[in-house]
Amino acid sequence: PPCLVCEERKFQEVCEGRIIANHALKCCKNCGMVQAFAVDGVSSFDYADYGDYLLLSGTEIQRRVRSVSLTMRPIFKMLGKRCSEAKVLDVGSGAGYFCKAAEGNGLNAFGVELSDKLTKFCKEKVGFQKVFKQIEEIDTQFDAIFMSDVIEHLPPDKSRQIMSNLVDHLKPNGLLIGNTPNFRSANILICKDKDPVVAPPSHMCYFS
């Protein structure tokens, strides 16, 4: 596939050309974007059973929700001032801690999650029900869409389409808020492919 950012097709290998889980990391010679390429041309990752590290016990669930609420409270308050009962979507909502915290701060929250395991945990243990497999299942527009550590998981050949689809589900002047690991961080410069962020085929796109 072409470079996700500039659509050029000239790449050079990084991480000394090492093969990681059948993938080679290559850097666009034009803009520096790093993508994972399957060595045998086949790249797939099944998210249905993904997310064991997010499954916590009862008291830890409450602690995680409180932590997210405290961290995000300024943004939640800002959204509440912009629109009463603001509608927010968490893409890659995981175990539902963010959605539960947003709901507790007066927002009308929704989640999109591919993992069947995490969706079940979210509904049964965290107590948040509005989780869907695809954004198309939710017939509404959002005041804000959140993506925390998600964009690096998107397949490079589908990333632009997915991001455009998300923007189409925003209200006028809506916000798209996200974060992703920095491929030029000190951790990766020191640890290189030993850093847990370097994890194809789960992590396919590496931003700086």
PDB file of C-alpha atoms in Angstrom:
ATOM      1  CA  PRO A   1       0.000   0.000   0.000  1.00  0.00           C
ATOM      2  CA  PRO A   2       1.086   3.638  -0.393  1.00  0.00           C
ATOM      3  CA  CYS A   3       2.136   5.831   2.514  1.00  0.00           C
ATOM      4  CA  LEU A   4      -0.836   6.625   4.729  1.00  0.00           C
ATOM      5  CA  VAL A   5       0.153  10.305   5.012  1.00  0.00           C
ATOM      6  CA  CYS A   6       1.565  11.397   1.641  1.00  0.00           C
ATOM      7  CA  GLU A   7       0.613   8.413  -0.588  1.00  0.00           C
ATOM      8  CA  GLU A   8       4.153   7.950  -1.896  1.00  0.00           C
ATOM      9  CA  ARG A   9       5.369   4.377  -2.473  1.00  0.00           C
ATOM     10  CA  LYS A  10       9.085   4.591  -1.690  1.00  0.00           C
ATOM     11  CA  PHE A  11      10.049   3.074   1.673  1.00  0.00           C
ATOM     12  CA  GLN A  12      13.166   2.025   3.528  1.00  0.00           C
ATOM     13  CA  GLU A  13      13.333  -0.565   6.308  1.00  0.00           C
ATOM     14  CA  VAL A  14      13.736   0.463   9.941  1.00  0.00           C
ATOM     15  CA  CYS A  15      14.711  -1.533  13.063  1.00  0.00           C
ATOM     16  CA  GLU A  16      17.681  -2.875  11.110  1.00  0.00           C
ATOM     17  CA  GLY A  17      15.361  -4.795   8.812  1.00  0.00           C
ATOM     18  CA  ARG A  18      14.165  -7.134  11.556  1.00  0.00           C
ATOM     19  CA  ILE A  19      11.039  -9.217  10.924  1.00  0.00           C
ATOM     20  CA  ILE A  20       8.560  -8.857  13.779  1.00  0.00           C
ATOM     21  CA  ALA A  21       5.588 -11.260  13.803  1.00  0.00           C
ATOM     22  CA  ASN A  22       5.853 -11.681  10.028  1.00  0.00           C
ATOM     23  CA  HIS A  23       6.032  -7.900   9.506  1.00  0.00           C
ATOM     24  CA  ALA A  24       8.758  -5.460   8.501  1.00  0.00           C
ATOM     25  CA  LEU A  25       8.606  -1.823   9.583  1.00  0.00           C
ATOM     26  CA  LYS A  26       9.260   0.572   6.725  1.00  0.00           C
ATOM     27  CA  CYS A  27       9.637   4.336   6.712  1.00  0.00           C
ATOM     28  CA  CYS A  28       8.315   6.540   3.908  1.00  0.00           C
ATOM     29  CA  LYS A  29      11.289   8.223   2.229  1.00  0.00           C
ATOM     30  CA  ASN A  30       9.199  11.309   1.526  1.00  0.00           C
ATOM     31  CA  CYS A  31       7.499  12.131   4.841  1.00  0.00           C
ATOM     32  CA  GLY A  32       8.899   9.712   7.435  1.00  0.00           C
ATOM     33  CA  MET A  33       5.648   7.891   8.251  1.00  0.00           C
ATOM     34  CA  VAL A  34       6.330   4.322   9.471  1.00  0.00           C
ATOM     35  CA  GLN A  35       4.054   1.421   8.547  1.00  0.00           C
ATOM     36  CA  ALA A  36       4.135  -2.341   9.087  1.00  0.00           C
ATOM     37  CA  PHE A  37       4.203  -4.500   5.957  1.00  0.00           C
ATOM     38  CA  ALA A  38       3.415  -8.222   6.024  1.00  0.00           C
ATOM     39  CA  VAL A  39       6.364 -10.181   4.638  1.00  0.00           C
ATOM     40  CA  ASP A  40       4.199 -12.797   2.931  1.00  0.00           C
ATOM     41  CA  GLY A  41       1.530 -10.288   1.925  1.00  0.00           C
ATOM     42  CA  VAL A  42      -0.994 -11.448   4.539  1.00  0.00           C
ATOM     43  CA  SER A  43      -1.710  -9.329   7.611  1.00  0.00           C
ATOM     44  CA  SER A  44      -4.566  -9.977  10.007  1.00  0.00           C
ATOM     45  CA  PHE A  45      -5.364  -9.589  13.678  1.00  0.00           C
ATOM     46  CA  ASP A  46      -8.472 -10.986  15.358  1.00  0.00           C
ATOM     47  CA  TYR A  47      -9.801  -8.523  17.935  1.00  0.00           C
ATOM     48  CA  ALA A  48     -12.743 -10.724  19.009  1.00  0.00           C
ATOM     49  CA  ASP A  49     -10.808 -12.121  21.992  1.00  0.00           C
ATOM     50  CA  TYR A  50      -8.550  -9.089  22.575  1.00  0.00           C
ATOM     51  CA  GLY A  51      -8.101  -7.147  25.797  1.00  0.00           C
ATOM     52  CA  ASP A  52      -7.232  -9.346  28.776  1.00  0.00           C
ATOM     53  CA  TYR A  53      -5.040  -6.574  30.227  1.00  0.00           C
ATOM     54  CA  LEU A  54      -8.136  -4.365  30.619  1.00  0.00           C
ATOM     55  CA  LEU A  55     -10.154  -6.874  32.647  1.00  0.00           C
ATOM     56  CA  LEU A  56     -10.059  -5.757  36.289  1.00  0.00           C
ATOM     57  CA  SER A  57     -11.760  -6.790  39.543  1.00  0.00           C
ATOM     58  CA  GLY A  58     -14.734  -4.966  41.084  1.00  0.00           C
ATOM     59  CA  THR A  59     -12.803  -2.478  43.231  1.00  0.00           C
ATOM     60  CA  GLU A  60     -10.241  -1.897  40.476  1.00  0.00           C
ATOM     61  CA  ILE A  61     -13.055  -1.187  38.006  1.00  0.00           C
ATOM     62  CA  GLN A  62     -14.372   1.595  40.233  1.00  0.00           C
ATOM     63  CA  ARG A  63     -10.856   2.956  40.736  1.00  0.00           C
ATOM     64  CA  ARG A  64     -10.197   3.012  36.990  1.00  0.00           C
ATOM     65  CA  VAL A  65     -13.476   4.809  36.269  1.00  0.00           C
ATOM     66  CA  ARG A  66     -12.689   7.410  38.958  1.00  0.00           C
ATOM     67  CA  SER A  67      -9.187   7.886  37.561  1.00  0.00           C
ATOM     68  CA  VAL A  68     -10.498   8.466  34.037  1.00  0.00           C
ATOM     69  CA  SER A  69     -13.140  10.832  35.388  1.00  0.00           C
ATOM     70  CA  LEU A  70     -10.559  12.952  37.227  1.00  0.00           C
ATOM     71  CA  THR A  71      -8.187  13.025  34.248  1.00  0.00           C
ATOM     72  CA  MET A  72     -10.869  13.905  31.711  1.00  0.00           C
ATOM     73  CA  ARG A  73     -13.064  16.147  33.861  1.00  0.00           C
ATOM     74  CA  PRO A  74     -11.883  19.439  32.273  1.00  0.00           C
ATOM     75  CA  ILE A  75     -12.755  18.106  28.813  1.00  0.00           C
ATOM     76  CA  PHE A  76     -16.054  16.642  30.027  1.00  0.00           C
ATOM     77  CA  LYS A  77     -16.956  20.015  31.580  1.00  0.00           C
ATOM     78  CA  MET A  78     -16.005  21.865  28.402  1.00  0.00           C
ATOM     79  CA  LEU A  79     -18.258  19.581  26.345  1.00  0.00           C
ATOM     80  CA  GLY A  80     -21.095  20.009  28.842  1.00  0.00           C
ATOM     81  CA  LYS A  81     -20.855  23.786  28.477  1.00  0.00           C
ATOM     82  CA  ARG A  82     -20.845  23.542  24.690  1.00  0.00           C
ATOM     83  CA  CYS A  83     -24.011  21.438  24.671  1.00  0.00           C
ATOM     84  CA  SER A  84     -26.285  20.117  27.417  1.00  0.00           C
ATOM     85  CA  GLU A  85     -26.250  16.297  27.373  1.00  0.00           C
ATOM     86  CA  ALA A  86     -23.511  16.330  24.772  1.00  0.00           C
ATOM     87  CA  LYS A  87     -23.241  13.111  22.777  1.00  0.00           C
ATOM     88  CA  VAL A  88     -19.782  11.560  22.782  1.00  0.00           C
ATOM     89  CA  LEU A  89     -18.384   8.435  21.157  1.00  0.00           C
ATOM     90  CA  ASP A  90     -15.363   6.445  22.304  1.00  0.00           C
ATOM     91  CA  VAL A  91     -13.898   4.493  19.369  1.00  0.00           C
ATOM     92  CA  GLY A  92     -12.109   1.407  20.640  1.00  0.00           C
ATOM     93  CA  SER A  93     -13.994   1.750  23.925  1.00  0.00           C
ATOM     94  CA  GLY A  94     -12.384  -1.347  25.423  1.00  0.00           C
ATOM     95  CA  ALA A  95     -13.707  -2.296  28.847  1.00  0.00           C
ATOM     96  CA  GLY A  96     -15.877   0.835  28.977  1.00  0.00           C
ATOM     97  CA  TYR A  97     -14.073   2.793  31.693  1.00  0.00           C
ATOM     98  CA  PHE A  98     -14.019   5.996  29.638  1.00  0.00           C
ATOM     99  CA  CYS A  99     -17.695   5.672  28.636  1.00  0.00           C
ATOM    100  CA  LYS A 100     -18.757   5.025  32.228  1.00  0.00           C
ATOM    101  CA  ALA A 101     -16.783   8.058  33.407  1.00  0.00           C
ATOM    102  CA  ALA A 102     -18.269  10.256  30.670  1.00  0.00           C
ATOM    103  CA  GLU A 103     -21.756   9.077  31.573  1.00  0.00           C
ATOM    104  CA  GLY A 104     -21.071   9.861  35.236  1.00  0.00           C
ATOM    105  CA  ASN A 105     -20.167  13.412  34.210  1.00  0.00           C
ATOM    106  CA  GLY A 106     -23.518  13.995  32.515  1.00  0.00           C
ATOM    107  CA  LEU A 107     -22.584  13.164  28.925  1.00  0.00           C
ATOM    108  CA  ASN A 108     -24.581  10.906  26.616  1.00  0.00           C
ATOM    109  CA  ALA A 109     -21.874   8.369  25.870  1.00  0.00           C
ATOM    110  CA  PHE A 110     -21.586   5.589  23.290  1.00  0.00           C
ATOM    111  CA  GLY A 111     -18.826   3.101  22.551  1.00  0.00           C
ATOM    112  CA  VAL A 112     -17.581   1.178  19.519  1.00  0.00           C
ATOM    113  CA  GLU A 113     -15.540  -1.948  20.242  1.00  0.00           C
ATOM    114  CA  LEU A 114     -14.513  -4.942  18.106  1.00  0.00           C
ATOM    115  CA  SER A 115     -13.577  -7.227  20.999  1.00  0.00           C
ATOM    116  CA  ASP A 116     -16.457  -9.495  22.015  1.00  0.00           C
ATOM    117  CA  LYS A 117     -14.673 -10.211  25.300  1.00  0.00           C
ATOM    118  CA  LEU A 118     -14.336  -6.529  26.206  1.00  0.00           C
ATOM    119  CA  THR A 119     -17.888  -5.711  25.119  1.00  0.00           C
ATOM    120  CA  LYS A 120     -19.281  -8.444  27.355  1.00  0.00           C
ATOM    121  CA  PHE A 121     -17.125  -7.283  30.281  1.00  0.00           C
ATOM    122  CA  CYS A 122     -18.200  -3.672  29.719  1.00  0.00           C
ATOM    123  CA  LYS A 123     -21.885  -4.536  29.845  1.00  0.00           C
ATOM    124  CA  GLU A 124     -21.793  -7.112  32.621  1.00  0.00           C
ATOM    125  CA  LYS A 125     -19.059  -5.841  34.952  1.00  0.00           C
ATOM    126  CA  VAL A 126     -18.643  -2.119  34.275  1.00  0.00           C
ATOM    127  CA  GLY A 127     -22.368  -1.582  33.756  1.00  0.00           C
ATOM    128  CA  PHE A 128     -22.219   0.415  30.540  1.00  0.00           C
ATOM    129  CA  GLN A 129     -24.601  -0.879  27.852  1.00  0.00           C
ATOM    130  CA  LYS A 130     -24.362   1.372  24.791  1.00  0.00           C
ATOM    131  CA  VAL A 131     -21.519  -0.461  23.042  1.00  0.00           C
ATOM    132  CA  PHE A 132     -21.678  -1.342  19.338  1.00  0.00           C
ATOM    133  CA  LYS A 133     -19.571  -3.228  16.842  1.00  0.00           C
ATOM    134  CA  GLN A 134     -19.648  -0.560  14.138  1.00  0.00           C
ATOM    135  CA  ILE A 135     -20.380   3.158  14.147  1.00  0.00           C
ATOM    136  CA  GLU A 136     -23.013   2.580  11.452  1.00  0.00           C
ATOM    137  CA  GLU A 137     -25.173   0.871  14.093  1.00  0.00           C
ATOM    138  CA  ILE A 138     -25.545   4.198  15.946  1.00  0.00           C
ATOM    139  CA  ASP A 139     -28.039   6.519  14.281  1.00  0.00           C
ATOM    140  CA  THR A 140     -26.830   9.839  15.654  1.00  0.00           C
ATOM    141  CA  GLN A 141     -24.258  12.626  15.253  1.00  0.00           C
ATOM    142  CA  PHE A 142     -21.730  13.373  17.969  1.00  0.00           C
ATOM    143  CA  ASP A 143     -20.430  16.494  19.650  1.00  0.00           C
ATOM    144  CA  ALA A 144     -17.092  14.747  20.203  1.00  0.00           C
ATOM    145  CA  ILE A 145     -15.422  11.508  19.147  1.00  0.00           C
ATOM    146  CA  PHE A 146     -12.544  10.145  21.220  1.00  0.00           C
ATOM    147  CA  MET A 147      -9.839   7.727  20.012  1.00  0.00           C
ATOM    148  CA  SER A 148      -7.312   6.808  22.688  1.00  0.00           C
ATOM    149  CA  ASP A 149      -4.487   4.624  21.328  1.00  0.00           C
ATOM    150  CA  VAL A 150      -6.602   3.462  18.393  1.00  0.00           C
ATOM    151  CA  ILE A 151      -5.315   5.035  15.175  1.00  0.00           C
ATOM    152  CA  GLU A 152      -2.133   2.936  15.259  1.00  0.00           C
ATOM    153  CA  HIS A 153      -4.319  -0.206  15.084  1.00  0.00           C
ATOM    154  CA  LEU A 154      -6.042   0.780  11.830  1.00  0.00           C
ATOM    155  CA  PRO A 155      -4.926  -1.005   8.631  1.00  0.00           C
ATOM    156  CA  PRO A 156      -3.025   1.554   6.513  1.00  0.00           C
ATOM    157  CA  ASP A 157      -5.095   0.800   3.414  1.00  0.00           C
ATOM    158  CA  LYS A 158      -8.352   1.495   5.317  1.00  0.00           C
ATOM    159  CA  SER A 159      -7.271   4.193   7.754  1.00  0.00           C
ATOM    160  CA  ARG A 160      -8.208   7.207   5.610  1.00  0.00           C
ATOM    161  CA  GLN A 161     -11.667   5.766   4.908  1.00  0.00           C
ATOM    162  CA  ILE A 162     -12.260   4.973   8.585  1.00  0.00           C
ATOM    163  CA  MET A 163     -11.159   8.431   9.729  1.00  0.00           C
ATOM    164  CA  SER A 164     -13.307  10.134   7.081  1.00  0.00           C
ATOM    165  CA  ASN A 165     -16.270   8.040   8.214  1.00  0.00           C
ATOM    166  CA  LEU A 166     -15.736   9.169  11.808  1.00  0.00           C
ATOM    167  CA  VAL A 167     -15.606  12.827  10.785  1.00  0.00           C
ATOM    168  CA  ASP A 168     -18.881  12.333   8.885  1.00  0.00           C
ATOM    169  CA  HIS A 169     -20.483  11.334  12.211  1.00  0.00           C
ATOM    170  CA  LEU A 170     -19.513  14.609  13.908  1.00  0.00           C
ATOM    171  CA  LYS A 171     -21.907  17.500  14.319  1.00  0.00           C
ATOM    172  CA  PRO A 172     -20.841  20.833  12.796  1.00  0.00           C
ATOM    173  CA  ASN A 173     -17.948  22.158  14.919  1.00  0.00           C
ATOM    174  CA  GLY A 174     -17.674  18.766  16.604  1.00  0.00           C
ATOM    175  CA  LEU A 175     -14.342  17.619  18.041  1.00  0.00           C
ATOM    176  CA  LEU A 176     -12.188  14.629  17.164  1.00  0.00           C
ATOM    177  CA  ILE A 177      -9.854  13.988  20.107  1.00  0.00           C
ATOM    178  CA  GLY A 178      -7.179  11.305  20.186  1.00  0.00           C
ATOM    179  CA  ASN A 179      -3.688  10.212  21.095  1.00  0.00           C
ATOM    180  CA  THR A 180      -1.200   7.700  19.772  1.00  0.00           C
ATOM    181  CA  PRO A 181       2.339   6.567  20.688  1.00  0.00           C
ATOM    182  CA  ASN A 182       5.195   8.682  19.344  1.00  0.00           C
ATOM    183  CA  PHE A 183       7.572   6.598  17.209  1.00  0.00           C
ATOM    184  CA  ARG A 184      10.330   9.141  17.852  1.00  0.00           C
ATOM    185  CA  SER A 185       9.971   8.971  21.630  1.00  0.00           C
ATOM    186  CA  ALA A 186      12.994   8.327  23.836  1.00  0.00           C
ATOM    187  CA  ASN A 187      11.616   4.880  24.731  1.00  0.00           C
ATOM    188  CA  ILE A 188      11.601   3.689  21.132  1.00  0.00           C
ATOM    189  CA  LEU A 189      14.889   5.383  20.262  1.00  0.00           C
ATOM    190  CA  ILE A 190      16.506   3.439  23.124  1.00  0.00           C
ATOM    191  CA  CYS A 191      14.588   0.131  23.020  1.00  0.00           C
ATOM    192  CA  LYS A 192      13.881   0.064  19.270  1.00  0.00           C
ATOM    193  CA  ASP A 193      11.772  -2.988  18.325  1.00  0.00           C
ATOM    194  CA  LYS A 194      11.899  -4.270  21.933  1.00  0.00           C
ATOM    195  CA  ASP A 195       9.525  -1.488  22.972  1.00  0.00           C
ATOM    196  CA  PRO A 196       5.971  -2.896  23.463  1.00  0.00           C
ATOM    197  CA  VAL A 197       4.592  -0.174  21.189  1.00  0.00           C
ATOM    198  CA  VAL A 198       6.251  -1.970  18.248  1.00  0.00           C
ATOM    199  CA  ALA A 199       3.653  -4.704  17.957  1.00  0.00           C
ATOM    200  CA  PRO A 200       2.473  -5.673  14.464  1.00  0.00           C
ATOM    201  CA  PRO A 201      -0.032  -6.870  13.350  1.00  0.00           C
ATOM    202  CA  SER A 202      -1.909  -5.145  16.190  1.00  0.00           C
ATOM    203  CA  HIS A 203      -0.027  -1.850  15.704  1.00  0.00           C
ATOM    204  CA  MET A 204       0.279  -1.151  11.966  1.00  0.00           C
ATOM    205  CA  CYS A 205       0.801   2.634  11.764  1.00  0.00           C
ATOM    206  CA  TYR A 206       3.546   4.469  13.668  1.00  0.00           C
ATOM    207  CA  PHE A 207       3.226   8.240  13.968  1.00  0.00           C
ATOM    208  CA  SER A 208       5.733  10.841  15.151  1.00  0.00           C
TER     209      SER A 208
END
